[in-house]
Short mmCIF file of C-alpha atoms in Angstrom, two decimals:
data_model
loop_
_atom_site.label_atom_id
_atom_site.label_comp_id
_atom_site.label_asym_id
_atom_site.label_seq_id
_atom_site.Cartn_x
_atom_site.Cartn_y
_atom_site.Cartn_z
CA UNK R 264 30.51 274.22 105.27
CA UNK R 265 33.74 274.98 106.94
CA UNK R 266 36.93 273.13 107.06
CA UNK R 267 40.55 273.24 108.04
CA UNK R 268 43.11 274.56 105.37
CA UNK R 269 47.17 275.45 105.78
CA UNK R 270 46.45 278.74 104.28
CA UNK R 271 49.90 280.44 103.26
CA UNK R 272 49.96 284.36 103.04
CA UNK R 273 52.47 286.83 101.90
CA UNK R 274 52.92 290.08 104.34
CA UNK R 275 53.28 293.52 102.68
CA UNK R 276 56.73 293.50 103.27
CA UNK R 277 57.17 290.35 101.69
CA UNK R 278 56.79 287.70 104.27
CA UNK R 279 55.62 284.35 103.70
CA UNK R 280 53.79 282.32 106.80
CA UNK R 281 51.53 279.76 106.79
CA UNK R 282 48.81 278.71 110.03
CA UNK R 283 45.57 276.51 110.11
CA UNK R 284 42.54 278.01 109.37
CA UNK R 285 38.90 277.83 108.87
CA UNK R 286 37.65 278.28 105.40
CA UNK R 287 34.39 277.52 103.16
CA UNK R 288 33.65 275.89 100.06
CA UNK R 289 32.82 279.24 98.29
CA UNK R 290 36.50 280.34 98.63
CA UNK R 291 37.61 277.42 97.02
CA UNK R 292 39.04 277.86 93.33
CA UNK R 293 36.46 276.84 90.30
CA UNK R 294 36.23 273.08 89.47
CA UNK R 295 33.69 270.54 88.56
CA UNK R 296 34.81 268.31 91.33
CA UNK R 297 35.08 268.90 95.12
CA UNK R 298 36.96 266.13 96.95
CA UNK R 299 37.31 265.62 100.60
CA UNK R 300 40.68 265.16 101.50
CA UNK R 301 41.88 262.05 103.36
CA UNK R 302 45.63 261.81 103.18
CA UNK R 303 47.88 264.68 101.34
CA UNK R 304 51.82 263.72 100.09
CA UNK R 305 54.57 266.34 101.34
CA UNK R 306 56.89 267.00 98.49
CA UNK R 307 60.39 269.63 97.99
CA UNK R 308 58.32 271.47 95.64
CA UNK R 309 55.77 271.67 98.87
CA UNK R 310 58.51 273.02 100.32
CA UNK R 311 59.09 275.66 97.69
CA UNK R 312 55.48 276.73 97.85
CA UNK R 313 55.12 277.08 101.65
CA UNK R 314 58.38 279.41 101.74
CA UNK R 315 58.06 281.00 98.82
CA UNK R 316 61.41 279.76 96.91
CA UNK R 317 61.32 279.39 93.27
CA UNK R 318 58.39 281.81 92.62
CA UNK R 319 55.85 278.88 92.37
CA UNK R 320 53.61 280.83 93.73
CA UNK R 321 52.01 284.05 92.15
CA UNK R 322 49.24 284.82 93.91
CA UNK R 323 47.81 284.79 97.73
CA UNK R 324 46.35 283.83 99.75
CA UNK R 325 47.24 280.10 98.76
CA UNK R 326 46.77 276.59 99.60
CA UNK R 327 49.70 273.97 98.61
CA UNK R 328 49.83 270.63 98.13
CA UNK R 329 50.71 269.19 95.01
CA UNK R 330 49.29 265.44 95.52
CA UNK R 331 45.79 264.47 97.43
CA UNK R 332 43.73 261.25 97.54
CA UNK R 333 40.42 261.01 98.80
CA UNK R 334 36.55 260.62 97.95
CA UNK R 335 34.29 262.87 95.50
CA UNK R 336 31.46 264.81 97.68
CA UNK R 337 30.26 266.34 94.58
CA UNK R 338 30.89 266.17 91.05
CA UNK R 339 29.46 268.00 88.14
CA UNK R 340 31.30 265.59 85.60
CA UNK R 341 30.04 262.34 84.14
CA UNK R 342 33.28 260.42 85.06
CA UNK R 343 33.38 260.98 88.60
CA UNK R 344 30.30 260.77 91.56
CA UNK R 345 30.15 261.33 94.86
CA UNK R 346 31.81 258.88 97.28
CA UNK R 347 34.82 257.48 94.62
CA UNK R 348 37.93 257.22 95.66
CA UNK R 349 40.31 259.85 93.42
CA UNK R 350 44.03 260.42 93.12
CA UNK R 351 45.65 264.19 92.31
CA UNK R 352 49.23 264.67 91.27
CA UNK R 353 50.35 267.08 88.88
CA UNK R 354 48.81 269.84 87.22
CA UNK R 355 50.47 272.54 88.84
CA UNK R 356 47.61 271.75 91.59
CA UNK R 357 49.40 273.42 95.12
CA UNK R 358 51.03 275.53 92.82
CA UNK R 359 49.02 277.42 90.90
CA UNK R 360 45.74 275.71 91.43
CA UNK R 361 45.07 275.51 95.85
CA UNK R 362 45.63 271.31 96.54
CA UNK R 363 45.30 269.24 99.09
CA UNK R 364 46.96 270.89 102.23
CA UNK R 365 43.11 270.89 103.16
CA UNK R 366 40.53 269.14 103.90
CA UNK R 367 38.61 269.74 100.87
CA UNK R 368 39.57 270.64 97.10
CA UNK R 369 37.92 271.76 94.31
CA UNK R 370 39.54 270.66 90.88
CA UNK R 371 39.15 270.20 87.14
CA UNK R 372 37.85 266.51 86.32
CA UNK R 373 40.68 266.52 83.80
CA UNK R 374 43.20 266.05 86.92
CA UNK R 375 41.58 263.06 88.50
CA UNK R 376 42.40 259.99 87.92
CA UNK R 377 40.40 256.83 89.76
CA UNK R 378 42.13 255.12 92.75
CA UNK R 379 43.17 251.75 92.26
CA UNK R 380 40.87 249.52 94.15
CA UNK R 381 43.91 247.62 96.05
CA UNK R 382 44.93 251.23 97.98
CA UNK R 383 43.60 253.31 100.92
CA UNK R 384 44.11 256.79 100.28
CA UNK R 385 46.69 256.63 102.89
CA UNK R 386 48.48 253.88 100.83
CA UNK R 387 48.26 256.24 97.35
CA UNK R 388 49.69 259.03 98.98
CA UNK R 389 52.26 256.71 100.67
CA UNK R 390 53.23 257.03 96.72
CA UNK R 391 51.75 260.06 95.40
CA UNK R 392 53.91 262.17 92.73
CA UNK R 393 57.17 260.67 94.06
CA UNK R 394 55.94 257.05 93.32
CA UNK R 395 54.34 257.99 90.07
CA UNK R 396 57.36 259.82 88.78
CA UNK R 397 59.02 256.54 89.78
CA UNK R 398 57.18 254.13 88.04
CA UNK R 399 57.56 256.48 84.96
CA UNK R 400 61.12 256.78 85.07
CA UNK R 401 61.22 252.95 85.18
CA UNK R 402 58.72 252.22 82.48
CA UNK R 403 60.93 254.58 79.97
CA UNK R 404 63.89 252.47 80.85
CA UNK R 405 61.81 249.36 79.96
CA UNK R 406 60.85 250.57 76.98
CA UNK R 407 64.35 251.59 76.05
CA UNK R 408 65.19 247.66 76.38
CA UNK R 409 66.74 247.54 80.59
CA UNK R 410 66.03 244.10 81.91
CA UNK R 411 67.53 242.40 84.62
CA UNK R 412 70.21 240.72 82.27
CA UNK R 413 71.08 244.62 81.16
CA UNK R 414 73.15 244.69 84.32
CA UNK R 415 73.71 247.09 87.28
CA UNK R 416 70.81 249.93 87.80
CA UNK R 417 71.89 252.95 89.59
CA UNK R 418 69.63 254.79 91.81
CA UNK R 419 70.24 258.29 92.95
CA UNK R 420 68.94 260.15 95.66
CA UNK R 421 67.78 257.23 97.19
CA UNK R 422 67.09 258.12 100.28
CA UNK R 423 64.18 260.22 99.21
CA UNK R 424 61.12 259.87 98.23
CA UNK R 425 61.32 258.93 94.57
CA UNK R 426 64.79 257.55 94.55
CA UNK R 427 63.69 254.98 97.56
CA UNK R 428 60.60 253.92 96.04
CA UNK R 429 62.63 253.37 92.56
CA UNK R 430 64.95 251.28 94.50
CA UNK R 431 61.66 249.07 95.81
CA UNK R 432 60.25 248.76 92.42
CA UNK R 433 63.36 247.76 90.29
CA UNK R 434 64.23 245.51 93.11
CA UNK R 435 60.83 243.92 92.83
CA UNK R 436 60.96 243.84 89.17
CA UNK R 437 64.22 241.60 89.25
CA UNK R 438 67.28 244.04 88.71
CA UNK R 439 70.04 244.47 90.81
CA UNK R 440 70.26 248.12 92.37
CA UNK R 441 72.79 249.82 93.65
CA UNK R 442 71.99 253.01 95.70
CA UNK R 443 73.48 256.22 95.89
CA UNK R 444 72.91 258.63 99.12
CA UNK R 445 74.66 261.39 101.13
CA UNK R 446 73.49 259.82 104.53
CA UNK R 447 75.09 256.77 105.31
CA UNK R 448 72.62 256.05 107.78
CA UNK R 449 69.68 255.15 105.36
CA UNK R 450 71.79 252.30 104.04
CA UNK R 451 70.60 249.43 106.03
CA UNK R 452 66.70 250.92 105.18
CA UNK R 453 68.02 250.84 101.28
CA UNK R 454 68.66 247.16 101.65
CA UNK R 455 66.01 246.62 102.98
CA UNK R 456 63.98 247.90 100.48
CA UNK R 457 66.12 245.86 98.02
CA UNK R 458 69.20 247.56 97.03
CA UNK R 459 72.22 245.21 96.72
CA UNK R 460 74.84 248.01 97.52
CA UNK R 461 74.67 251.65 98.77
CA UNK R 462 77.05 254.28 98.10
CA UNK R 463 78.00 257.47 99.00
CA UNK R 464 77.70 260.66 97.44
CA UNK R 465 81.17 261.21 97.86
CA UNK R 466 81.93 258.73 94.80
CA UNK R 467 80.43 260.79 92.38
CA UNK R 468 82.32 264.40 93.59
CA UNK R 469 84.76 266.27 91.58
CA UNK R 470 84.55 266.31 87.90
CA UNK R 471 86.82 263.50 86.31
CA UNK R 472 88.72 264.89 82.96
CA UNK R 473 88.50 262.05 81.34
CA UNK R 474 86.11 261.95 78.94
CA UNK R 475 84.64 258.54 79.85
CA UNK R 476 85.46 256.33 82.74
CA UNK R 477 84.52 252.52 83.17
CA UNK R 478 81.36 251.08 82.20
CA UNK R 479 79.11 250.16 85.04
CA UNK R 480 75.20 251.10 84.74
CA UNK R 481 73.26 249.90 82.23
CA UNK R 482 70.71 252.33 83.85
CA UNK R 483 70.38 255.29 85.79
CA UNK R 484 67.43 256.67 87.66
CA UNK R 485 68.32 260.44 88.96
CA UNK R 486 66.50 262.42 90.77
CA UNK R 487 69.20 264.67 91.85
CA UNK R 488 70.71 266.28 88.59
CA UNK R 489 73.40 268.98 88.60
CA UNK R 490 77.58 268.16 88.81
CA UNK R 491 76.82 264.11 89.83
CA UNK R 492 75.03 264.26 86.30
CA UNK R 493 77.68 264.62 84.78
CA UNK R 494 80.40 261.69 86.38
CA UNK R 495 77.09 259.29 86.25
CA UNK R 496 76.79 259.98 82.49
CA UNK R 497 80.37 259.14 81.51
CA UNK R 498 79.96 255.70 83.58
CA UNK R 499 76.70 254.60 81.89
CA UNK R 500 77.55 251.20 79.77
CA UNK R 501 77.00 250.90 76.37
CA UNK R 502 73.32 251.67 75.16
CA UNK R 503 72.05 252.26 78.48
CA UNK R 504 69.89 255.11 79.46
CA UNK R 505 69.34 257.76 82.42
CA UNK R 506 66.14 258.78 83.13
CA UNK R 507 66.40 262.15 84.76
CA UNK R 508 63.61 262.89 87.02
CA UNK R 509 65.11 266.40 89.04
CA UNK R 510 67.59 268.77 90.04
CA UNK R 511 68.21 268.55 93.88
CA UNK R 512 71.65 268.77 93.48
CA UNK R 513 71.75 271.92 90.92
CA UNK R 514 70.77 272.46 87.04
CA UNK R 515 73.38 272.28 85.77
CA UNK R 516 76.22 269.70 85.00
CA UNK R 517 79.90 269.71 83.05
CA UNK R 518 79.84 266.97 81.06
CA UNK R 519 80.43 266.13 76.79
CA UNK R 520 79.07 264.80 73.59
CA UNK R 521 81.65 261.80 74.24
CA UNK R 522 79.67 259.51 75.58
CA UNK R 523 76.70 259.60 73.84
CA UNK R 524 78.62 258.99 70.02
CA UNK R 525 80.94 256.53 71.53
CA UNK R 526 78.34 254.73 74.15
CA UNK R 527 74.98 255.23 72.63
CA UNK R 528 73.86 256.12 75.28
CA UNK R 529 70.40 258.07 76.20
CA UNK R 530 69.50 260.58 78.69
CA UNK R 531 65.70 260.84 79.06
CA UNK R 532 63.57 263.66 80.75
CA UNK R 533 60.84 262.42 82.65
CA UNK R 534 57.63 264.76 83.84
CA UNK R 535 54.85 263.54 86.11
CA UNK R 536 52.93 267.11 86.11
CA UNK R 537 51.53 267.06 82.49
CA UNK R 538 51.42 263.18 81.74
CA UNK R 539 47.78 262.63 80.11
CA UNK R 540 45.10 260.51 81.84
CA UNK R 541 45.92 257.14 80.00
CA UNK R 542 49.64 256.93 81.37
CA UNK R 543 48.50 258.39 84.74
CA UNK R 544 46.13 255.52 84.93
CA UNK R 545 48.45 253.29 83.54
CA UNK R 546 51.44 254.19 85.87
CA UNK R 547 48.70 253.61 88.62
CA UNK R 548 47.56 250.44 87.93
CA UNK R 549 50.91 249.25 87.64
CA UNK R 550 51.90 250.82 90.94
CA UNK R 551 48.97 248.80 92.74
CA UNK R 552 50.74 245.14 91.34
CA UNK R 553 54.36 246.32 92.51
CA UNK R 554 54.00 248.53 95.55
CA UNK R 555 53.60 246.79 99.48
CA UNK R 556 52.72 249.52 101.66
CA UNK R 557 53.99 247.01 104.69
CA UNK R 558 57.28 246.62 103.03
CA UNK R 559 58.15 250.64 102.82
CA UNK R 560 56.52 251.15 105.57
CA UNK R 561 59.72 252.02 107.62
CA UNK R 562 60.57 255.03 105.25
CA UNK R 563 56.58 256.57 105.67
CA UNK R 564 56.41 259.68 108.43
CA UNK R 565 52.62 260.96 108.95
CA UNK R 566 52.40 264.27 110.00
CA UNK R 567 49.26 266.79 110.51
CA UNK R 568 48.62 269.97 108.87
CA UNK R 569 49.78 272.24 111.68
CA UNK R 570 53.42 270.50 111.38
CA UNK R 571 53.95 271.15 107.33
CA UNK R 572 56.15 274.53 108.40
CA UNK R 573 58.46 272.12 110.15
CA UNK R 574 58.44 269.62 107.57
CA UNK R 575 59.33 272.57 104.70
CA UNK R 576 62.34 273.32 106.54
CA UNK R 577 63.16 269.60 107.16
CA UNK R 578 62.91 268.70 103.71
CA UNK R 579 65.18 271.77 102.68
CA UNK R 580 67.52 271.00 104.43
CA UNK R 581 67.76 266.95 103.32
CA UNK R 582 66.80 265.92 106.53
CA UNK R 583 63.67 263.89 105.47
CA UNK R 584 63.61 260.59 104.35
CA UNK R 585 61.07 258.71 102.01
CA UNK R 586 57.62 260.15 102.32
CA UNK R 587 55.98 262.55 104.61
CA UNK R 588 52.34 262.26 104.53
CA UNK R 589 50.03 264.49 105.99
#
């Protein structure tokens, strides 16, 4: 059977394009499971892949796409039969592994994890890593002792994909949230979605000397990293935690042992790729009592597979907000 892929390919002189094309089940990697593809999440590591950036990508021809829902044809494990509705994230699938920039995937049973029975696919992938990564980031907070008495959460990045949805989810969850992003025009979707104040990035530039400035987040969910790290860190309140989910704003961040010995405070790493099954599932089913496709609705763009070059430079270039699904 043949179906439609994004195949990416690397020229002999070193030239990365990508183009729709025809392909067959036997080219697709080994697997117990094949999975016809209904919906597919665009991510910035997407991004990477389809451009080559970050040498994600070692070998071609490839197929990206990190995150996939949709229904098992065939399955050669006991867990999974045909006609289930799956979810993908993680794994270093579109990376390593070829994902779900087609229209069928063949993956390791290991990966799967069963779709909540409130979502379409369209409505997991509305999600997809960015919402998982999310709900993680929050959960470690939670456990760490945050509630909505805690006080102020800040939310980074928020006009992408996992910042916005973190915003929707603590809001839902009772806290107040204030929003950070570099384009003052999201701000009136941010409230929407349940911030209580947005602010610019502009706040947070410069390094401060001082080696800790007033108290005012008794959490912190960042998914941008690098020299805003650092200010953030010195303004976190006493005991409070940041949960550091990326690095779109750099790896690295000037910053001291300060606030940590005089604060207490914690800064956690979270990672969606290697999570085992039970929190996967966990994360998920928690996702399906929080998440109103309806409500974020406004921050969704769908696109096909023929428009994913567009959407790599887009993305790149911080022009994209919330989700892209394809």
């Amino acid at each position: 059977m043949a179906f439609r892929a994004l195949v990416t390919e690397k020229s002999a002189d070193g030239e990365i394009s990508s183009s729709v094309q025809m392909i067959g089940e036997t080219q697709l990697p080994e697997g117990e499971v094949i999975v016809s593809v209904e919906w597919a999440g665009f991510n910035y590591k997407d991004a990477l892949c389809l451009t080559g950036k970050g040498g994600l990508v070692r070998h071609y021809p490839h197929v990206g796409g990190i995150d996939f829902a949709g229904r098992v044809v065939e399955s050669h494990d006991h867990r999974y039969h045909p006609g289930q509705a799956v979810i993908l994230t993680g794994w270093r699938v579109g990376e390593t592994h070829w994902g779900g920039f087609a229209e069928r995937a063949r993956v390791k049973a290991d990966w799967l994890v069963p779709m909540p029975k409130k979502f379409s696919a369209r409505e997991a992938m509305c999600l997809g890593t960015a919402g998982l990564t999310a709900m993680m980031a929050i959960n470690r907070l939670k456990a760490d002792g945050l509630t909505p008495a805690s006080g102020d959460v800040l939310v980074t990045g928020a006009g992408g994909g996992v910042g916005s949805i973190a915003v929707y989810l603590l809001s839902r969850l009772g806290h107040r949230v204030v929003a950070v992003s570099g384009r003052p025009e999201l701000a009136q979707h941010l409230i929407r979605l349940g911030a209580q104040e947005v602010l610019t990035r502009d706040e947070f530039a410069g390094p401060d000397k001082k080696a800790l400035e007033s108290a005012r987040w008794a959490g912190v969910i960042d998914p941008v990293g690098g020299p805003m790290l650092g200010r953030i860190l010195k303004q976190v309140a006493y005991d409070g935690a940041v949960a550091l989910v990326g690095n779109a704003g750099g790896i690295n961040w000037e910053g001291s042992v300060i606030p940590f010995i005089l604060r207490g405070i914690t800064l956690y790493g979270i990672d969606s790729v290697m999570q085992p099954y039970a929190a996967r599932v966990s994360g998920w089913d928690r996702l399906a009592d929080l998440f109103d496709s309806v409500v974020y609705s406004g921050m969704v763009k769908e696109i096909g597979l023929d428009a994913l070059p567009w959407a790599a430079d887009e993305i790149l270039n911080g022009r994209i907000k919330g989700r892209v699904i394809v």
